[in-house]
Structure formats: C-alpha cells, structure tokens
Short mmCIF file of C-alpha atoms and ligand atoms in Angstrom, two decimals:
data_model
loop_
_atom_site.label_atom_id
_atom_site.label_comp_id
_atom_site.label_asym_id
_atom_site.label_seq_id
_atom_site.Cartn_x
_atom_site.Cartn_y
_atom_site.Cartn_z
CA MET A 1 11.99 -32.90 -14.38
CA ASP A 2 11.10 -32.69 -10.71
CA PHE A 3 9.63 -30.46 -8.08
CA ILE A 4 11.39 -27.92 -5.93
CA GLN A 5 10.07 -28.35 -2.41
CA GLN A 6 9.04 -25.60 0.01
CA LYS A 7 9.69 -22.92 -2.61
CA ASP A 8 9.42 -19.41 -1.21
CA LEU A 9 6.80 -17.51 -3.27
CA THR A 10 7.01 -14.28 -1.26
CA GLY A 11 8.99 -12.53 -4.01
CA LEU A 12 6.85 -14.08 -6.76
CA ASN A 13 3.53 -12.41 -5.91
CA ALA A 14 2.87 -8.70 -6.32
CA MET A 15 1.22 -8.41 -2.90
CA GLY A 16 4.47 -9.73 -1.41
CA LEU A 17 2.48 -12.10 0.80
CA VAL A 18 4.45 -14.63 2.81
CA SER A 19 3.80 -17.91 1.01
CA TYR A 20 5.49 -21.26 0.45
CA ALA A 21 4.72 -23.89 -2.19
CA LYS A 22 5.04 -27.51 -1.11
CA ASN A 23 5.79 -28.55 -4.71
CA TYR A 24 6.92 -26.03 -7.33
CA VAL A 25 7.95 -26.56 -10.92
CA SER A 26 8.98 -23.92 -13.40
CA LEU A 27 7.98 -23.99 -17.08
CA CYS A 28 10.61 -22.31 -19.28
CA ASN A 29 10.19 -24.16 -22.58
CA LYS A 30 7.17 -25.63 -24.35
CA LYS A 31 9.07 -28.94 -24.59
CA GLU A 32 8.69 -29.25 -20.82
CA LEU A 33 4.88 -29.35 -21.00
CA LYS A 34 4.73 -33.10 -21.40
CA GLY A 35 7.00 -33.68 -18.43
CA ILE A 36 4.89 -31.33 -16.32
CA SER A 37 1.69 -33.07 -17.30
CA GLY A 38 3.36 -36.31 -16.18
CA LEU A 39 3.86 -34.76 -12.75
CA LEU A 40 0.21 -33.71 -12.63
CA GLU A 41 -1.24 -36.97 -13.89
CA LYS A 42 -2.10 -38.43 -10.54
CA GLY A 43 -4.98 -35.96 -10.34
CA ALA A 44 -3.14 -33.77 -7.88
CA PRO A 45 -4.53 -30.23 -7.61
CA TYR A 46 -2.35 -27.55 -9.18
CA PHE A 47 -2.42 -23.95 -10.24
CA VAL A 48 -0.48 -21.90 -12.75
CA LEU A 49 1.42 -18.89 -11.44
CA GLY A 50 2.31 -16.10 -13.88
CA GLY A 51 3.56 -12.72 -12.69
CA GLY A 52 1.69 -13.19 -9.42
CA SER A 53 0.02 -9.81 -9.81
CA ASN A 54 -3.59 -10.86 -9.47
CA VAL A 55 -3.45 -13.52 -6.77
CA VAL A 56 -3.81 -13.73 -3.02
CA LEU A 57 -1.62 -16.67 -2.02
CA ASP A 58 -2.24 -18.65 1.14
CA LYS A 59 0.70 -18.96 3.53
CA GLN A 60 1.27 -22.62 2.75
CA ILE A 61 0.24 -23.91 -0.68
CA ASP A 62 -0.16 -27.66 -0.88
CA GLN A 63 -1.32 -27.59 -4.50
CA ILE A 64 1.40 -28.02 -7.12
CA VAL A 65 2.56 -24.63 -8.40
CA VAL A 66 3.48 -24.46 -12.09
CA HIS A 67 5.38 -21.23 -12.72
CA ASN A 68 4.89 -20.16 -16.32
CA GLN A 69 8.05 -18.49 -17.63
CA LEU A 70 7.72 -19.10 -21.37
CA LYS A 71 9.35 -16.29 -23.39
CA GLY A 72 9.26 -14.94 -26.93
CA VAL A 73 7.47 -12.43 -29.14
CA LYS A 74 6.97 -12.89 -32.88
CA LEU A 75 5.09 -11.34 -35.76
CA LEU A 76 2.96 -14.21 -37.08
CA GLN A 77 1.37 -12.41 -39.98
CA GLU A 78 1.23 -9.02 -41.62
CA THR A 79 -1.65 -8.15 -43.94
CA THR A 80 -2.47 -4.85 -45.62
CA SER A 81 -4.73 -4.02 -42.67
CA HIS A 82 -3.38 -5.78 -39.55
CA TRP A 83 -0.45 -7.09 -37.55
CA LEU A 84 -0.91 -10.48 -35.92
CA ILE A 85 1.53 -10.80 -33.03
CA GLU A 86 2.12 -13.74 -30.72
CA ALA A 87 3.65 -13.30 -27.27
CA ALA A 88 4.58 -16.17 -24.97
CA ALA A 89 2.73 -16.32 -21.68
CA GLY A 90 5.74 -15.60 -19.46
CA GLU A 91 6.58 -12.28 -21.12
CA VAL A 92 6.22 -9.31 -18.75
CA TRP A 93 3.09 -7.46 -19.92
CA HIS A 94 4.50 -3.92 -19.74
CA ASP A 95 7.75 -4.88 -21.53
CA PHE A 96 5.66 -6.46 -24.29
CA VAL A 97 3.55 -3.29 -24.67
CA LEU A 98 6.72 -1.19 -24.82
CA ASN A 99 8.25 -3.55 -27.38
CA CYS A 100 5.12 -3.23 -29.56
CA ILE A 101 5.17 0.57 -29.44
CA ARG A 102 8.87 0.61 -30.41
CA ARG A 103 8.15 -1.60 -33.41
CA GLY A 104 5.22 0.52 -34.56
CA TRP A 105 2.55 -2.02 -33.56
CA TYR A 106 0.10 0.34 -31.92
CA GLY A 107 -3.10 -0.36 -30.00
CA LEU A 108 -1.97 -1.56 -26.58
CA GLU A 109 -0.70 1.81 -25.28
CA ASN A 110 -3.74 2.39 -23.00
CA LEU A 111 -2.81 -0.84 -21.19
CA ALA A 112 0.74 0.31 -20.31
CA LEU A 113 2.18 -0.41 -16.88
CA ILE A 114 -0.39 -3.04 -15.89
CA PRO A 115 1.58 -5.45 -13.72
CA GLY A 116 1.78 -9.16 -14.53
CA THR A 117 2.49 -11.38 -17.50
CA VAL A 118 1.04 -11.75 -20.96
CA GLY A 119 -0.38 -15.17 -20.01
CA ALA A 120 -2.38 -13.70 -17.15
CA SER A 121 -3.84 -10.89 -19.26
CA PRO A 122 -6.75 -12.88 -20.79
CA VAL A 123 -7.60 -14.59 -17.50
CA GLN A 124 -9.03 -11.42 -16.01
CA ASN A 125 -9.45 -9.57 -19.33
CA ILE A 126 -7.25 -6.70 -18.16
CA GLY A 127 -8.55 -3.25 -18.91
CA ALA A 128 -7.67 0.37 -18.35
CA TYR A 129 -8.32 3.83 -19.79
CA GLY A 130 -11.02 2.82 -22.20
CA VAL A 131 -9.42 -0.34 -23.63
CA GLU A 132 -9.96 -3.96 -22.61
CA LEU A 133 -7.78 -6.84 -23.69
CA GLN A 134 -10.72 -8.40 -25.52
CA ASN A 135 -10.70 -5.42 -27.94
CA ARG A 136 -7.20 -6.34 -29.14
CA LEU A 137 -7.00 -10.11 -28.72
CA ASP A 138 -7.09 -12.56 -31.61
CA SER A 139 -6.77 -15.88 -29.79
CA VAL A 140 -5.26 -17.69 -26.82
CA VAL A 141 -3.05 -20.77 -27.10
CA ALA A 142 -3.38 -23.10 -24.12
CA TYR A 143 -2.19 -26.54 -23.13
CA ASP A 144 -4.44 -29.03 -21.40
CA PRO A 145 -2.05 -31.03 -19.20
CA ILE A 146 -4.62 -33.70 -18.39
CA ASN A 147 -5.41 -34.61 -22.02
CA GLN A 148 -1.94 -33.52 -23.19
CA GLN A 149 -3.16 -31.39 -26.04
CA GLU A 150 -2.88 -27.83 -27.28
CA ILE A 151 -6.10 -25.88 -27.76
CA VAL A 152 -6.50 -22.55 -29.54
CA PHE A 153 -9.34 -20.39 -28.23
CA THR A 154 -10.82 -17.75 -30.49
CA ASN A 155 -11.74 -14.42 -28.96
CA ALA A 156 -15.41 -15.50 -28.69
CA GLN A 157 -14.46 -18.82 -27.07
CA CYS A 158 -12.62 -16.94 -24.31
CA ARG A 159 -16.05 -15.67 -23.14
CA PHE A 160 -14.75 -12.33 -22.02
CA SER A 161 -16.65 -9.95 -19.83
CA TYR A 162 -15.61 -7.23 -17.38
CA ARG A 163 -12.54 -8.63 -15.53
CA ASP A 164 -13.66 -12.17 -16.33
CA SER A 165 -13.15 -14.99 -18.84
CA TYR A 166 -13.50 -18.73 -19.46
CA PHE A 167 -10.02 -19.15 -17.91
CA LYS A 168 -11.29 -18.06 -14.47
CA HIS A 169 -13.94 -20.80 -14.56
CA GLU A 170 -14.04 -24.01 -16.64
CA GLY A 171 -10.64 -23.24 -18.16
CA LYS A 172 -8.94 -22.92 -14.78
CA GLY A 173 -6.67 -25.96 -15.24
CA LEU A 174 -5.31 -24.91 -18.62
CA ILE A 175 -1.76 -23.69 -19.02
CA ILE A 176 -1.88 -20.64 -21.27
CA THR A 177 1.25 -20.78 -23.41
CA ALA A 178 0.78 -17.78 -25.71
CA VAL A 179 -1.58 -14.93 -26.55
CA ARG A 180 -2.15 -13.58 -30.07
CA PHE A 181 -3.01 -9.96 -30.71
CA LEU A 182 -4.63 -8.46 -33.77
CA LEU A 183 -3.62 -4.82 -34.13
CA PRO A 184 -5.04 -2.70 -36.96
CA LYS A 185 -2.47 -0.73 -38.98
CA GLN A 186 -5.00 2.10 -39.20
CA TRP A 187 -4.36 3.26 -35.67
CA GLU A 188 -7.03 5.18 -33.78
CA PRO A 189 -6.37 6.73 -30.39
CA VAL A 190 -8.74 5.93 -27.52
CA LEU A 191 -9.11 9.06 -25.43
CA SER A 192 -12.60 8.48 -24.04
CA TYR A 193 -11.37 8.22 -20.46
CA PRO A 194 -11.44 11.71 -18.83
CA ASP A 195 -7.94 11.39 -17.34
CA LEU A 196 -6.56 10.96 -20.87
CA HIS A 197 -8.94 13.31 -22.63
CA ASN A 198 -7.91 16.15 -20.30
CA HIS A 199 -4.23 15.23 -20.05
CA PRO A 200 -2.04 18.29 -20.77
CA ASP A 201 0.37 16.25 -22.94
CA LEU A 202 -2.44 15.04 -25.20
CA GLN A 203 -3.95 18.37 -26.17
CA GLN A 204 -1.96 18.90 -29.38
CA GLN A 205 -0.29 16.00 -31.10
CA VAL A 206 -1.72 12.60 -30.18
CA THR A 207 0.54 9.62 -30.88
CA ALA A 208 0.58 6.10 -29.47
CA GLN A 209 3.83 6.96 -27.70
CA ALA A 210 2.25 10.07 -26.12
CA ILE A 211 -0.72 8.02 -24.85
CA PHE A 212 1.68 5.38 -23.52
CA ASN A 213 3.63 8.08 -21.66
CA ALA A 214 0.46 9.69 -20.28
CA VAL A 215 -0.95 6.36 -19.04
CA CYS A 216 2.38 5.59 -17.32
CA GLU A 217 2.35 9.03 -15.72
CA ILE A 218 -1.25 8.69 -14.46
CA ARG A 219 -0.72 5.17 -13.12
CA GLN A 220 2.50 6.15 -11.37
CA ARG A 221 0.72 9.08 -9.76
CA LYS A 222 -2.36 7.11 -8.63
CA LEU A 223 -1.24 3.55 -7.99
CA PRO A 224 1.49 2.15 -5.75
CA ASP A 225 4.43 0.40 -7.43
CA PRO A 226 4.23 -3.29 -6.40
CA LYS A 227 8.05 -3.43 -6.27
CA VAL A 228 7.92 -0.87 -3.45
CA THR A 229 4.54 -1.54 -1.81
CA GLY A 230 2.94 -4.95 -2.25
CA ASN A 231 -0.44 -4.72 -4.01
CA ALA A 232 -2.54 -6.44 -6.66
CA GLY A 233 -3.98 -3.33 -8.36
CA SER A 234 -7.73 -2.91 -7.96
CA PHE A 235 -8.76 -5.35 -5.28
CA PHE A 236 -12.49 -5.17 -6.03
CA LYS A 237 -14.42 -5.05 -9.27
CA ASN A 238 -16.54 -1.99 -9.91
CA PRO A 239 -20.00 -3.39 -9.08
CA ILE A 240 -22.75 -3.36 -11.67
CA VAL A 241 -26.21 -2.49 -10.36
CA SER A 242 -29.66 -2.09 -11.89
CA ALA A 243 -30.83 1.33 -13.08
CA GLN A 244 -33.37 1.35 -10.24
CA GLN A 245 -30.76 0.66 -7.56
CA TYR A 246 -28.56 3.33 -9.14
CA ARG A 247 -31.35 5.92 -9.00
CA GLU A 248 -32.11 5.14 -5.36
CA LEU A 249 -28.45 5.43 -4.42
CA LYS A 250 -27.99 8.63 -6.45
CA ALA A 251 -30.94 10.19 -4.61
CA ARG A 252 -29.35 9.36 -1.25
CA PHE A 253 -25.76 10.09 -2.31
CA PRO A 254 -25.74 12.77 -5.03
CA ALA A 255 -21.93 12.61 -5.43
CA LEU A 256 -22.05 8.89 -6.32
CA VAL A 257 -19.68 8.10 -9.23
CA ALA A 258 -21.27 5.77 -11.79
CA TYR A 259 -21.06 4.95 -15.49
CA GLU A 260 -24.05 3.94 -17.59
CA GLN A 261 -23.82 0.42 -19.03
CA PRO A 262 -25.78 -1.45 -21.64
CA GLU A 263 -28.95 -3.29 -20.59
CA ASN A 264 -30.30 -0.72 -18.18
CA SER A 265 -27.51 -1.03 -15.63
CA TYR A 266 -24.80 1.11 -14.05
CA LYS A 267 -21.21 0.46 -13.02
CA LEU A 268 -20.39 2.10 -9.69
CA ALA A 269 -16.89 3.30 -8.81
CA ALA A 270 -15.99 0.92 -5.98
CA GLY A 271 -13.07 3.20 -5.04
CA TRP A 272 -15.55 5.98 -4.32
CA LEU A 273 -17.79 3.68 -2.20
CA ILE A 274 -14.82 2.48 -0.13
CA ASP A 275 -13.48 6.01 0.20
CA GLN A 276 -16.88 7.19 1.54
CA CYS A 277 -16.66 4.51 4.24
CA GLY A 278 -13.48 6.20 5.46
CA TRP A 279 -11.09 3.44 4.48
CA LYS A 280 -8.57 5.43 2.44
CA GLY A 281 -5.15 5.28 4.07
CA ARG A 282 -6.41 3.08 6.92
CA GLN A 283 -4.68 -0.04 8.20
CA LEU A 284 -5.96 -3.28 9.74
CA GLY A 285 -3.37 -5.76 10.98
CA ASN A 286 -0.61 -6.01 8.40
CA ALA A 287 -2.77 -4.83 5.50
CA GLY A 288 -3.97 -1.37 4.53
CA VAL A 289 -5.85 0.70 1.98
CA HIS A 290 -3.75 2.84 -0.33
CA ALA A 291 -3.79 6.56 0.51
CA ARG A 292 -4.45 7.74 -3.08
CA GLN A 293 -6.76 4.99 -4.45
CA ALA A 294 -9.18 3.26 -2.07
CA LEU A 295 -9.64 0.34 -4.47
CA VAL A 296 -6.11 -0.87 -3.81
CA ILE A 297 -5.28 -2.99 -0.78
CA ILE A 298 -1.63 -2.90 0.20
CA ASN A 299 0.71 -5.08 2.18
CA ALA A 300 1.66 -2.83 5.09
CA GLY A 301 4.55 -5.16 6.04
CA ASN A 302 4.89 -8.95 6.38
CA ALA A 303 1.24 -9.54 5.50
CA CYS A 304 -0.18 -13.02 4.95
CA ALA A 305 -3.34 -14.01 3.12
CA SER A 306 -5.26 -13.87 6.42
CA ASP A 307 -4.48 -10.13 6.80
CA ILE A 308 -5.79 -9.47 3.30
CA VAL A 309 -8.94 -11.52 3.91
CA ALA A 310 -9.58 -9.67 7.19
CA ILE A 311 -9.34 -6.18 5.69
CA ALA A 312 -11.24 -7.19 2.53
CA ASN A 313 -14.11 -8.57 4.64
CA ALA A 314 -14.18 -5.46 6.83
CA ILE A 315 -14.36 -3.21 3.74
CA LYS A 316 -17.04 -5.36 2.09
CA ASN A 317 -19.07 -5.26 5.27
CA ASP A 318 -18.91 -1.47 5.58
CA VAL A 319 -19.84 -0.91 1.92
CA LEU A 320 -22.75 -3.35 2.25
CA GLN A 321 -24.00 -1.59 5.41
CA LYS A 322 -23.76 1.92 3.96
CA PHE A 323 -24.79 1.37 0.34
CA GLY A 324 -26.40 -2.08 0.20
CA VAL A 325 -23.89 -3.08 -2.47
CA LEU A 326 -21.86 -6.29 -2.31
CA LEU A 327 -18.29 -5.91 -3.56
CA GLU A 328 -16.68 -8.76 -5.44
CA GLN A 329 -12.98 -9.46 -5.10
CA GLU A 330 -10.91 -9.20 -8.29
CA PRO A 331 -7.70 -11.19 -7.55
CA VAL A 332 -7.90 -14.96 -7.46
CA PHE A 333 -7.60 -16.41 -3.96
CA VAL A 334 -5.26 -19.42 -4.11
CA ARG A 335 -6.08 -21.52 -1.10
CA ASN A 336 -3.96 -24.13 0.49
N1 EPU B 1 -12.50 7.42 -6.52
C1 EPU B 1 -12.65 7.99 -5.28
N2 EPU B 1 -11.82 7.60 -4.27
C2 EPU B 1 -10.87 6.65 -4.45
C3 EPU B 1 -10.72 6.06 -5.73
C4 EPU B 1 -11.55 6.45 -6.75
O1 EPU B 1 -13.49 8.86 -5.08
O2 EPU B 1 -10.16 6.34 -3.51
C5 EPU B 1 -13.34 7.87 -7.61
C6 EPU B 1 -12.53 8.70 -8.59
O3 EPU B 1 -12.50 10.04 -8.24
C7 EPU B 1 -13.22 8.46 -9.90
C8 EPU B 1 -13.79 7.07 -9.75
O4 EPU B 1 -13.80 6.76 -8.37
O5 EPU B 1 -14.26 9.39 -10.07
C9 EPU B 1 -13.05 6.03 -10.55
O6 EPU B 1 -11.69 5.97 -10.15
P1 EPU B 1 -10.50 5.69 -11.19
O7 EPU B 1 -10.64 6.58 -12.35
O8 EPU B 1 -9.23 5.74 -10.44
O9 EPU B 1 -10.78 4.23 -11.76
P2 EPU B 1 -11.31 2.93 -11.03
O10 EPU B 1 -12.70 2.68 -11.48
O11 EPU B 1 -11.06 3.03 -9.59
C10 EPU B 1 -10.61 1.28 -12.95
C11 EPU B 1 -9.92 -0.06 -13.03
C12 EPU B 1 -8.42 0.14 -12.97
C13 EPU B 1 -7.99 1.01 -14.14
C14 EPU B 1 -8.74 2.35 -14.05
C15 EPU B 1 -8.49 3.20 -15.27
C16 EPU B 1 -11.42 -1.72 -12.08
C17 EPU B 1 -11.71 -2.61 -10.92
N3 EPU B 1 -10.36 -0.92 -11.94
O12 EPU B 1 -10.35 1.81 -11.66
O13 EPU B 1 -7.81 -1.14 -13.11
O14 EPU B 1 -6.60 1.24 -14.15
O15 EPU B 1 -10.17 2.13 -13.99
O16 EPU B 1 -9.12 2.67 -16.37
O17 EPU B 1 -12.13 -1.77 -13.07
C18 EPU B 1 -6.84 -2.99 -11.98
O18 EPU B 1 -7.75 -3.67 -12.45
O19 EPU B 1 -5.94 -3.48 -11.27
C19 EPU B 1 -6.82 -1.55 -12.23
C20 EPU B 1 -5.94 -0.73 -11.68
#
C-alpha cells in the first residue's frame, strides 16, 4: 500500500474547487485499515475524504488524504419492532436511502437527495424537512488509526447537535467505517415542515415513497445539482439567538423568518438574512450566491478555496453589519 502523489481532487469535492493532494490513499476494504494506519504512524497530519460534499478544500493539500470508499449495506437484525441496518461509510447517501425505501425500511425518506456519503452523515448530523440523522441513528463504527482499534459509538456518545457532532471535534482523526440505523417498523410520516405539509402530492395518500418523491422534487427545485454547479449545500448554519435578540430584530425587521427553539432561543433563517443583504444571485470573483437559495454558495467557474473564503467573509460581514448576527460556516475548511 502506498500513496498516489499530486492527486487531483477537483472532481472529488462537490464544490468542484481546484485542489491537489500531495499524498492520497484510497480505502476500499476494511483489511486495508492497518496498512493505512502504518502510513499515518509517523504523526503526519491527515484527513478523511468521503463524498467531498461538505468540505472547502485548499488548492494544495499537504496533509495525507484518506479517501473512504468502503461499500456494503446489510440488515444486521430484525426484531418485531425495528430494523437494524448497517451501511458502509463509502456508500452514496442518496442511493442508500433509495435502497432502504425499495426494501421497505422506511424512515430516511425526508433525507433524500442530500449529497455525500453515509460516512459523512453523522459528522455534521445531516438534517432536512423535519428529520435529523440523530433521530434515526443507532451507532457509528469508527477506526482509530493511531491506536489501531475499532470503536463503536452509541447515539449519545456521538454528541449530536444541530449540524454538529463529536466527529467534528475530538473525533476528527477517526475513520468512520460504517453507520448503523434503527428504523421502526411502525412507520410514521414526518410532515411538520411546511413545504411537505402543503405539498400537492401529499394531500391524500401519504407513503414513504410519496414523501421521498416530494423531497426530491423540492430539493431539485430549490437547490443546485452539484454535478452541474459546484456547491456544498447550505454554506452557513442557521444561527441561534436569544429570545431577547430575536424580539429586537423582529421589531426592526417584521418579516424576519425564525423558528422557536428550546431554552428560550430562536433559530433564524440565514438564507433570509443573506437575501436581505442583496446577495442572492450575486458573484464575487469565481464564486457566487445561488439565485434561488441565498444560503448556497456556488462555484461560478474554476473557483479555488480563496474565492469561497472571500465571498463567505463578505457575506458574513454584511449580515453582521445589518443584523448584528455572526454567521457560522457549515462545511469543514480543509487547509493546506
Ligand atoms: N429564505 C429566503 N431567501 C433565501 C433562502 C431562504 O428568504 O434565499 C427563507 C425562506 O423563504 C424560508 C426560510 O428562509 O422562509 C428557510 O429557508 P428553507 O426552507 O429553504 O430552509 P433553510 O433554513 O434555508 C435548512 C437546511 C437545509 C435543508 C432545509 C430543509 C440548514 C443550514 N439548512 O435550510 O439543509 O435542506 O432547511 O429542511 O439548516 C444543507 O444543510 O446543506 C441543507 C440544504
């Protein structure tokens, strides 16, 4: 087992950023984990690349890049009440969701069409249309290449919160090998999100397949396809502010879009804040803001990380000036 040198990562990240890895190794089989940990032993910095859908990659990456391409889906256990399913980290998330629906394992349909791999899904606790990964996850299987051991994290040990988990912080160096999902056989649709609740195709018969189709339709209408236009989905988290700050903002901006949260706080729609600053459809250098969803930064052609950083900083600055709210970036910035 050895490295590929100066590997072109441009086609391996959803933003399509021009990027090269000095040392790249691909992980296709769990048997290769030991060999990979041997390559990492000298304490060299490294990072694990999945589907590349939630990263901003620097132009030249000197860290070792481990490309997780482990495949396989299996039913681990079936009880009278649940299905326990294990999917390898390198499985494409959307294909896995589709596979589950076809086999009658319902519960992931609201998360259809989210780009990226299964292994990346717990890192940022993906969420959409009223469901977060943490609501469906049983455990995460990860490999610690430094101590050469496998660790299984229970749902609680993953320390999930909104677009965040243990794997973004202390667990950064772990190689997630598989994710286990616990899906109840007693299926219940989640239609709390207005776009689904009001969807014309969900007014009569509501099935998991119908929700899956509706989510795909909404996402295709609102969000750019990364295969056509480079993007990493929502670029900023929806900021959470205190009830007092919310009330002050609401008084100044009556159209403010916000959702009440537990513990006397509110989640603001960052897309709305950015839109109000006039960024929708605008371009800066080789990066731009999507014309239908201001929360999405796009590669306007041959963009590098520096273009993304420049536009992200300009947006953050404008939102801070106008609303006094600091936006936090969602994708992980992989620096040189
Ligand atoms: N809005 C605007 N202008 C915009 C964009 C949004 O006014 O340019 C307003 C909308 O009208 C709406 C509100 O902001 O009232 C919220 O917009 P939307 O329903 O599109 O959802 P979001 O909060 O922007 C979040 C997730 C998405 C997820 C959707 C649906 C985050 C950071 N983003 O977006 O996740 O698909 O809800 O659940 O939480 C992702 O993480 O990559 C992602 C796409």
